[in-house]
Amino acid sequence: MGKKKIAVLTGGGDAPGLNAVIYSLVRACHSMMDCELIGYKFGYRGMYTNDFRTLDLNSTSGILHKGGSMLYNSNKDNLFNYTVEENGKKVKKDVSDIAIQNMKNEGVDVLVVLGGDGTLTSARDFARKGINVIGVPKTIDNDLPATETTFGFDTAVNIVADNLGRLHTTAESHHRVIVVEIMGRSAGWICLHAGIAGSADVILIPEIPYTIQGIVDKINQRDAAGRPFTIVAVTEGAVEKEGSAVIGKVVEDSPDAIRFGGVADQIAHKLEPLVRHEVRACVLGHIQRGGDTSPADRVLSARYGTKAAELIRDRLFGNMVCLKDGHMDAISLEDVLGRGEMGETSKGGAKTVDPNGELVNVARSLGITFAD
């Protein structure tokens, strides 16, 4: 068999560990087979515009620890429903065949796709059109049901826990209540893990609807115990009982059109008249995605990248790398989307926190309230 040409892309939002996967994939591929690698820039857009760079030992040197992606990210380029301009008007078209022809012209044999649900859906669709595809799951939210842990999650938890600690000291100094908004969309994994690790007093996650009175009760309880300050950690998609998630904006050309945001401000506004403290809202935002990748995520990413190389070597295309029972495995892309095969509660295809699970019970045992 001749030299393989392997293309890589990183779609969707950025996540710590993307560079580590690329770094590991390049090295593992070169150690396992005769190959060359290229990386499409800005996800699927690079396939459409044929914009790529060479990936080799030199070009990927020194990226293992870095967050973000050396190939850049885009979450607005679904080539099966892509915005193009025709006769002065913007229209949606399926331009996937153009991308496929670009790949053929470059002699690409295999496409490795690093991404979340939207990105992997397109990966599956390219596989259906005959492309040799390998998927690698990516999200800091840790809400993909077909894998136990995604890279980037540990880094995000570390960042949030560190910032909760920093906010703890200023809240204590001023006797304030600080409401901290945390990423995760409709899954509370980051908030739950970081809330426990960062000594939050209240944790609000989408899986357990909260009441404002429940938060007030906790603040009053802490006041009575001589601890006149409170940290409230809230997932961006958390919902009040008989309420709904707070939508920050709608981005029409994104696979995740609904962007949550503003729940911390809303809670702070409702709390302040009910307690004797100044209440502040703090939105951590994209700081949760940035900076260096944690050592644990670097190791996990190396495992994902190496397993992807093994699937390429063994010609096991149409599969996604996954972590199952602590070991690297593979699952068909056809079976990935919307499946909750790890046993967690599944909502809308996402892996979500079990409201009666061990970690929630651990938090309650530590005196943390979910305000339910």
GROMACS .gro file of C-alpha atoms in nm:
model
  372
    1MET     CA    1   0.000   0.000   0.000
    2GLY     CA    2   0.133   0.344  -0.095
    3LYS     CA    3   0.172   0.653   0.117
    4LYS     CA    4  -0.149   0.770   0.282
    5LYS     CA    5  -0.250   1.136   0.273
    6ILE     CA    6  -0.446   1.234   0.583
    7ALA     CA    7  -0.639   1.559   0.631
    8VAL     CA    8  -0.735   1.696   0.970
    9LEU     CA    9  -0.979   1.970   1.071
   10THR     CA   10  -1.105   2.122   1.398
   11GLY     CA   11  -1.469   2.230   1.384
   12GLY     CA   12  -1.706   2.400   1.625
   13GLY     CA   13  -1.582   2.597   1.925
   14ASP     CA   14  -1.222   2.584   2.040
   15ALA     CA   15  -1.129   2.358   2.329
   16PRO     CA   16  -0.808   2.296   2.525
   17GLY     CA   17  -0.658   1.975   2.391
   18LEU     CA   18  -0.721   2.025   2.020
   19ASN     CA   19  -0.354   2.103   1.961
   20ALA     CA   20  -0.253   1.807   2.176
   21VAL     CA   21  -0.467   1.574   1.963
   22ILE     CA   22  -0.311   1.715   1.644
   23TYR     CA   23   0.038   1.683   1.794
   24SER     CA   24  -0.023   1.322   1.897
   25LEU     CA   25  -0.203   1.223   1.577
   26VAL     CA   26   0.084   1.348   1.359
   27ARG     CA   27   0.345   1.160   1.559
   28ALA     CA   28   0.142   0.842   1.592
   29CYS     CA   29   0.061   0.835   1.221
   30HIS     CA   30   0.427   0.877   1.125
   31SER     CA   31   0.529   0.599   1.364
   32MET     CA   32   0.262   0.358   1.237
   33MET     CA   33   0.253   0.411   0.860
   34ASP     CA   34   0.399   0.583   0.556
   35CYS     CA   35   0.194   0.902   0.539
   36GLU     CA   36   0.174   1.277   0.505
   37LEU     CA   37  -0.075   1.504   0.678
   38ILE     CA   38  -0.241   1.835   0.603
   39GLY     CA   39  -0.474   2.045   0.814
   40TYR     CA   40  -0.772   2.236   0.676
   41LYS     CA   41  -0.803   2.585   0.825
   42PHE     CA   42  -1.122   2.706   0.995
   43GLY     CA   43  -1.291   2.365   0.997
   44TYR     CA   44  -1.508   2.267   0.702
   45ARG     CA   45  -1.462   2.611   0.547
   46GLY     CA   46  -1.104   2.512   0.465
   47MET     CA   47  -1.231   2.204   0.279
   48TYR     CA   48  -1.457   2.425   0.069
   49THR     CA   49  -1.194   2.691  -0.004
   50ASN     CA   50  -0.910   2.434  -0.021
   51ASP     CA   51  -0.717   2.631   0.240
   52PHE     CA   52  -0.478   2.404   0.429
   53ARG     CA   53  -0.132   2.377   0.578
   54THR     CA   54   0.118   2.095   0.609
   55LEU     CA   55   0.121   1.906   0.936
   56ASP     CA   56   0.454   1.744   1.019
   57LEU     CA   57   0.688   1.701   1.313
   58ASN     CA   58   0.827   2.052   1.271
   59SER     CA   59   0.503   2.244   1.216
   60THR     CA   60   0.340   2.078   1.519
   61SER     CA   61   0.640   2.109   1.749
   62GLY     CA   62   0.570   2.292   2.074
   63ILE     CA   63   0.189   2.289   2.050
   64LEU     CA   64   0.112   2.008   2.297
   65HIS     CA   65   0.037   2.240   2.589
   66LYS     CA   66  -0.134   2.523   2.399
   67GLY     CA   67  -0.508   2.582   2.406
   68GLY     CA   68  -0.703   2.671   2.094
   69SER     CA   69  -0.622   2.513   1.758
   70MET     CA   70  -0.332   2.575   1.522
   71LEU     CA   71  -0.585   2.503   1.245
   72TYR     CA   72  -0.836   2.759   1.381
   73ASN     CA   73  -1.204   2.697   1.445
   74SER     CA   74  -1.537   2.785   1.292
   75ASN     CA   75  -1.885   2.682   1.404
   76LYS     CA   76  -2.074   2.842   1.114
   77ASP     CA   77  -1.970   2.634   0.812
   78ASN     CA   78  -2.202   2.341   0.749
   79LEU     CA   79  -2.113   2.252   0.390
   80PHE     CA   80  -2.441   2.064   0.350
   81ASN     CA   81  -2.627   2.391   0.416
   82TYR     CA   82  -2.371   2.660   0.334
   83THR     CA   83  -2.433   3.030   0.275
   84VAL     CA   84  -2.319   3.144  -0.071
   85GLU     CA   85  -2.394   3.452  -0.277
   86GLU     CA   86  -2.581   3.413  -0.605
   87ASN     CA   87  -2.703   3.704  -0.815
   88GLY     CA   88  -2.634   3.942  -0.528
   89LYS     CA   89  -2.839   3.737  -0.281
   90LYS     CA   90  -2.729   3.505  -0.001
   91VAL     CA   91  -2.870   3.156  -0.035
   92LYS     CA   92  -2.816   2.821   0.135
   93LYS     CA   93  -2.668   2.542  -0.077
   94ASP     CA   94  -2.517   2.196  -0.040
   95VAL     CA   95  -2.153   2.252  -0.142
   96SER     CA   96  -2.020   1.926   0.001
   97ASP     CA   97  -1.933   1.791  -0.345
   98ILE     CA   98  -1.698   2.086  -0.402
   99ALA     CA   99  -1.515   1.997  -0.080
  100ILE     CA  100  -1.499   1.632  -0.182
  101GLN     CA  101  -1.354   1.725  -0.522
  102ASN     CA  102  -1.093   1.945  -0.349
  103MET     CA  103  -0.993   1.646  -0.138
  104LYS     CA  104  -0.965   1.425  -0.444
  105ASN     CA  105  -0.758   1.685  -0.627
  106GLU     CA  106  -0.515   1.693  -0.332
  107GLY     CA  107  -0.504   1.314  -0.312
  108VAL     CA  108  -0.650   1.300   0.039
  109ASP     CA  109  -0.731   0.944   0.147
  110VAL     CA  110  -0.862   1.001   0.501
  111LEU     CA  111  -1.036   1.287   0.682
  112VAL     CA  112  -0.996   1.317   1.060
  113VAL     CA  113  -1.261   1.542   1.214
  114LEU     CA  114  -1.223   1.688   1.565
  115GLY     CA  115  -1.551   1.834   1.686
  116GLY     CA  116  -1.879   1.814   1.872
  117ASP     CA  117  -2.231   1.718   1.765
  118GLY     CA  118  -2.265   1.956   1.469
  119THR     CA  119  -1.917   1.888   1.336
  120LEU     CA  120  -1.953   1.512   1.378
  121THR     CA  121  -2.294   1.516   1.208
  122SER     CA  122  -2.125   1.655   0.898
  123ALA     CA  123  -1.847   1.397   0.941
  124ARG     CA  124  -2.111   1.123   0.933
  125ASP     CA  125  -2.268   1.280   0.625
  126PHE     CA  126  -1.932   1.289   0.445
  127ALA     CA  127  -1.884   0.922   0.539
  128ARG     CA  128  -2.220   0.847   0.380
  129LYS     CA  129  -2.087   1.005   0.060
  130GLY     CA  130  -1.793   0.765   0.053
  131ILE     CA  131  -1.522   0.965   0.234
  132ASN     CA  132  -1.295   0.771   0.472
  133VAL     CA  133  -1.372   0.954   0.795
  134ILE     CA  134  -1.247   0.920   1.152
  135GLY     CA  135  -1.416   1.129   1.423
  136VAL     CA  136  -1.265   1.258   1.747
  137PRO     CA  137  -1.516   1.400   2.001
  138LYS     CA  138  -1.453   1.750   2.135
  139THR     CA  139  -1.636   1.970   2.384
  140ILE     CA  140  -1.543   2.131   2.714
  141ASP     CA  141  -1.902   2.064   2.829
  142ASN     CA  142  -1.842   1.686   2.855
  143ASP     CA  143  -2.197   1.628   2.727
  144LEU     CA  144  -2.131   1.382   2.442
  145PRO     CA  145  -2.307   1.055   2.531
  146ALA     CA  146  -2.084   0.815   2.339
  147THR     CA  147  -1.766   0.887   2.534
  148GLU     CA  148  -1.698   0.897   2.906
  149THR     CA  149  -1.483   1.210   2.910
  150THR     CA  150  -1.397   1.469   2.646
  151PHE     CA  151  -1.066   1.653   2.637
  152GLY     CA  152  -1.094   2.016   2.745
  153PHE     CA  153  -1.333   1.936   3.027
  154ASP     CA  154  -1.063   1.895   3.291
  155THR     CA  155  -0.898   2.221   3.185
  156ALA     CA  156  -1.228   2.408   3.202
  157VAL     CA  157  -1.302   2.267   3.549
  158ASN     CA  158  -0.956   2.374   3.669
  159ILE     CA  159  -1.003   2.727   3.533
  160VAL     CA  160  -1.350   2.765   3.687
  161ALA     CA  161  -1.244   2.621   4.023
  162ASP     CA  162  -0.946   2.858   4.032
  163ASN     CA  163  -1.168   3.158   3.958
  164LEU     CA  164  -1.424   3.054   4.218
  165GLY     CA  165  -1.140   3.056   4.470
  166ARG     CA  166  -1.040   3.408   4.363
  167LEU     CA  167  -1.398   3.529   4.388
  168HIS     CA  168  -1.428   3.365   4.730
  169THR     CA  169  -1.166   3.596   4.878
  170THR     CA  170  -1.320   3.916   4.745
  171ALA     CA  171  -1.671   3.804   4.844
  172GLU     CA  172  -1.546   3.738   5.197
  173SER     CA  173  -1.370   4.074   5.217
  174HIS     CA  174  -1.682   4.270   5.118
  175HIS     CA  175  -1.946   4.037   5.262
  176ARG     CA  176  -2.096   4.005   4.915
  177VAL     CA  177  -2.297   3.747   4.728
  178ILE     CA  178  -2.135   3.672   4.393
  179VAL     CA  179  -2.324   3.483   4.123
  180VAL     CA  180  -2.084   3.320   3.877
  181GLU     CA  181  -2.207   3.218   3.530
  182ILE     CA  182  -2.036   2.909   3.391
  183MET     CA  183  -2.038   2.747   3.047
  184GLY     CA  184  -2.206   2.414   2.977
  185ARG     CA  185  -2.524   2.498   2.785
  186SER     CA  186  -2.787   2.246   2.901
  187ALA     CA  187  -2.546   2.018   3.088
  188GLY     CA  188  -2.417   2.097   3.436
  189TRP     CA  189  -2.093   1.897   3.438
  190ILE     CA  190  -1.847   2.188   3.454
  191CYS     CA  191  -2.051   2.376   3.713
  192LEU     CA  192  -2.099   2.068   3.931
  193HIS     CA  193  -1.736   1.953   3.927
  194ALA     CA  194  -1.589   2.304   3.960
  195GLY     CA  195  -1.851   2.406   4.216
  196ILE     CA  196  -1.748   2.121   4.445
  197ALA     CA  197  -1.376   2.176   4.385
  198GLY     CA  198  -1.406   2.554   4.420
  199SER     CA  199  -1.614   2.550   4.742
  200ALA     CA  200  -1.927   2.707   4.595
  201ASP     CA  201  -2.213   2.739   4.842
  202VAL     CA  202  -2.489   2.713   4.583
  203ILE     CA  203  -2.472   2.514   4.257
  204LEU     CA  204  -2.741   2.569   3.995
  205ILE     CA  205  -2.747   2.327   3.701
  206PRO     CA  206  -3.001   2.279   3.419
  207GLU     CA  207  -3.088   1.929   3.540
  208ILE     CA  208  -3.220   2.056   3.876
  209PRO     CA  209  -3.456   2.358   3.847
  210TYR     CA  210  -3.393   2.612   4.122
  211THR     CA  211  -3.594   2.866   4.321
  212ILE     CA  212  -3.477   3.212   4.421
  213GLN     CA  213  -3.608   3.143   4.771
  214GLY     CA  214  -3.384   2.837   4.791
  215ILE     CA  215  -3.081   3.061   4.725
  216VAL     CA  216  -3.206   3.318   4.980
  217ASP     CA  217  -3.246   3.045   5.241
  218LYS     CA  218  -2.884   2.939   5.194
  219ILE     CA  219  -2.758   3.297   5.219
  220ASN     CA  220  -2.955   3.350   5.540
  221GLN     CA  221  -2.828   3.020   5.680
  222ARG     CA  222  -2.469   3.126   5.615
  223ASP     CA  223  -2.533   3.467   5.771
  224ALA     CA  224  -2.671   3.303   6.086
  225ALA     CA  225  -2.363   3.080   6.105
  226GLY     CA  226  -2.129   3.381   6.091
  227ARG     CA  227  -2.032   3.340   5.725
  228PRO     CA  228  -2.181   3.655   5.571
  229PHE     CA  229  -2.082   3.593   5.208
  230THR     CA  230  -2.195   3.341   4.947
  231ILE     CA  231  -2.071   3.206   4.613
  232VAL     CA  232  -2.341   3.093   4.371
  233ALA     CA  233  -2.217   2.890   4.073
  234VAL     CA  234  -2.471   2.870   3.789
  235THR     CA  235  -2.458   2.694   3.452
  236GLU     CA  236  -2.554   2.929   3.167
  237GLY     CA  237  -2.851   2.706   3.077
  238ALA     CA  238  -2.988   2.667   3.431
  239VAL     CA  239  -3.363   2.708   3.471
  240GLU     CA  240  -3.579   2.848   3.748
  241LYS     CA  241  -3.876   2.633   3.850
  242GLU     CA  242  -4.168   2.710   3.620
  243GLY     CA  243  -3.921   2.911   3.413
  244SER     CA  244  -3.693   2.867   3.115
  245ALA     CA  245  -3.327   2.919   3.032
  246VAL     CA  246  -3.211   3.275   2.971
  247ILE     CA  247  -3.125   3.329   2.605
  248GLY     CA  248  -2.850   3.580   2.534
  249LYS     CA  249  -2.892   3.590   2.157
  250VAL     CA  250  -2.981   3.383   1.852
  251VAL     CA  251  -2.715   3.326   1.586
  252GLU     CA  252  -2.899   3.208   1.276
  253ASP     CA  253  -2.600   3.065   1.085
  254SER     CA  254  -2.469   2.854   1.373
  255PRO     CA  255  -2.553   2.489   1.450
  256ASP     CA  256  -2.612   2.607   1.808
  257ALA     CA  257  -2.835   2.898   1.709
  258ILE     CA  258  -2.956   2.964   2.064
  259ARG     CA  259  -2.681   3.114   2.280
  260PHE     CA  260  -2.752   3.111   2.652
  261GLY     CA  261  -2.638   3.407   2.858
  262GLY     CA  262  -2.754   3.647   3.126
  263VAL     CA  263  -2.873   3.408   3.394
  264ALA     CA  264  -2.622   3.539   3.652
  265ASP     CA  265  -2.742   3.897   3.601
  266GLN     CA  266  -3.103   3.786   3.627
  267ILE     CA  267  -3.043   3.597   3.951
  268ALA     CA  268  -2.842   3.885   4.100
  269HIS     CA  269  -3.122   4.129   4.014
  270LYS     CA  270  -3.381   3.908   4.183
  271LEU     CA  271  -3.167   3.834   4.489
  272GLU     CA  272  -3.053   4.181   4.590
  273PRO     CA  273  -3.388   4.309   4.728
  274LEU     CA  274  -3.426   3.987   4.931
  275VAL     CA  275  -3.093   3.977   5.117
  276ARG     CA  276  -2.885   4.222   5.320
  277HIS     CA  277  -2.583   4.192   5.092
  278GLU     CA  278  -2.460   4.359   4.779
  279VAL     CA  279  -2.502   4.103   4.501
  280ARG     CA  280  -2.266   4.094   4.204
  281ALA     CA  281  -2.277   3.887   3.886
  282CYS     CA  282  -1.962   3.756   3.721
  283VAL     CA  283  -1.960   3.589   3.377
  284LEU     CA  284  -1.645   3.382   3.322
  285GLY     CA  285  -1.720   3.347   2.952
  286HIS     CA  286  -1.450   3.239   2.710
  287ILE     CA  287  -1.178   3.252   2.976
  288GLN     CA  288  -1.295   2.895   3.047
  289ARG     CA  289  -1.165   2.784   2.706
  290GLY     CA  290  -0.835   2.971   2.702
  291GLY     CA  291  -0.479   2.932   2.820
  292ASP     CA  292  -0.269   2.620   2.853
  293THR     CA  293  -0.420   2.271   2.845
  294SER     CA  294  -0.412   2.086   3.177
  295PRO     CA  295  -0.170   1.790   3.207
  296ALA     CA  296  -0.464   1.550   3.242
  297ASP     CA  297  -0.616   1.679   2.919
  298ARG     CA  298  -0.282   1.657   2.740
  299VAL     CA  299  -0.259   1.289   2.831
  300LEU     CA  300  -0.623   1.226   2.735
  301SER     CA  301  -0.572   1.408   2.404
  302ALA     CA  302  -0.264   1.198   2.333
  303ARG     CA  303  -0.476   0.887   2.383
  304TYR     CA  304  -0.745   1.019   2.146
  305GLY     CA  305  -0.489   1.114   1.880
  306THR     CA  306  -0.308   0.782   1.902
  307LYS     CA  307  -0.632   0.581   1.881
  308ALA     CA  308  -0.736   0.784   1.573
  309ALA     CA  309  -0.405   0.688   1.409
  310GLU     CA  310  -0.469   0.322   1.491
  311LEU     CA  311  -0.813   0.339   1.327
  312ILE     CA  312  -0.656   0.490   1.015
  313ARG     CA  313  -0.387   0.223   1.007
  314ASP     CA  314  -0.645  -0.052   1.045
  315ARG     CA  315  -0.882   0.112   0.790
  316LEU     CA  316  -1.167   0.125   1.042
  317PHE     CA  317  -1.333   0.425   0.880
  318GLY     CA  318  -1.673   0.568   0.966
  319ASN     CA  319  -1.593   0.545   1.336
  320MET     CA  320  -1.540   0.791   1.620
  321VAL     CA  321  -1.278   0.742   1.889
  322CYS     CA  322  -1.433   0.712   2.234
  323LEU     CA  323  -1.335   0.645   2.593
  324LYS     CA  324  -1.529   0.350   2.732
  325ASP     CA  325  -1.475   0.175   3.064
  326GLY     CA  326  -1.148   0.366   3.098
  327HIS     CA  327  -1.008   0.238   2.767
  328MET     CA  328  -0.988   0.391   2.421
  329ASP     CA  329  -1.240   0.234   2.185
  330ALA     CA  330  -1.437   0.319   1.870
  331ILE     CA  331  -1.805   0.360   1.790
  332SER     CA  332  -1.971   0.400   1.451
  333LEU     CA  333  -2.050   0.760   1.359
  334GLU     CA  334  -2.398   0.632   1.267
  335ASP     CA  335  -2.450   0.533   1.630
  336VAL     CA  336  -2.297   0.837   1.800
  337LEU     CA  337  -2.546   1.118   1.769
  338GLY     CA  338  -2.826   1.123   2.025
  339ARG     CA  339  -2.721   0.804   2.203
  340GLY     CA  340  -2.673   0.789   2.577
  341GLU     CA  341  -2.491   0.459   2.586
  342MET     CA  342  -2.279   0.541   2.890
  343GLY     CA  343  -2.588   0.512   3.109
  344GLU     CA  344  -2.624   0.881   3.203
  345THR     CA  345  -2.951   1.067   3.174
  346SER     CA  346  -2.985   1.181   2.814
  347LYS     CA  347  -3.177   1.494   2.716
  348GLY     CA  348  -3.203   1.603   2.354
  349GLY     CA  349  -2.912   1.376   2.264
  350ALA     CA  350  -2.681   1.526   2.526
  351LYS     CA  351  -2.527   1.350   2.824
  352THR     CA  352  -2.657   1.532   3.128
  353VAL     CA  353  -2.610   1.514   3.504
  354ASP     CA  354  -2.822   1.263   3.695
  355PRO     CA  355  -3.009   1.475   3.955
  356ASN     CA  356  -2.999   1.174   4.190
  357GLY     CA  357  -2.647   1.066   4.101
  358GLU     CA  358  -2.348   1.020   4.326
  359LEU     CA  359  -2.184   1.356   4.258
  360VAL     CA  360  -2.501   1.552   4.331
  361ASN     CA  361  -2.539   1.357   4.656
  362VAL     CA  362  -2.173   1.429   4.741
  363ALA     CA  363  -2.235   1.800   4.694
  364ARG     CA  364  -2.544   1.791   4.915
  365SER     CA  365  -2.348   1.603   5.182
  366LEU     CA  366  -2.092   1.882   5.181
  367GLY     CA  367  -2.364   2.136   5.259
  368ILE     CA  368  -2.395   2.269   4.904
  369THR     CA  369  -2.750   2.349   4.800
  370PHE     CA  370  -2.905   2.321   4.455
  371ALA     CA  371  -3.182   2.561   4.567
  372ASP     CA  372  -3.449   2.310   4.472
   0.00000   0.00000   0.00000
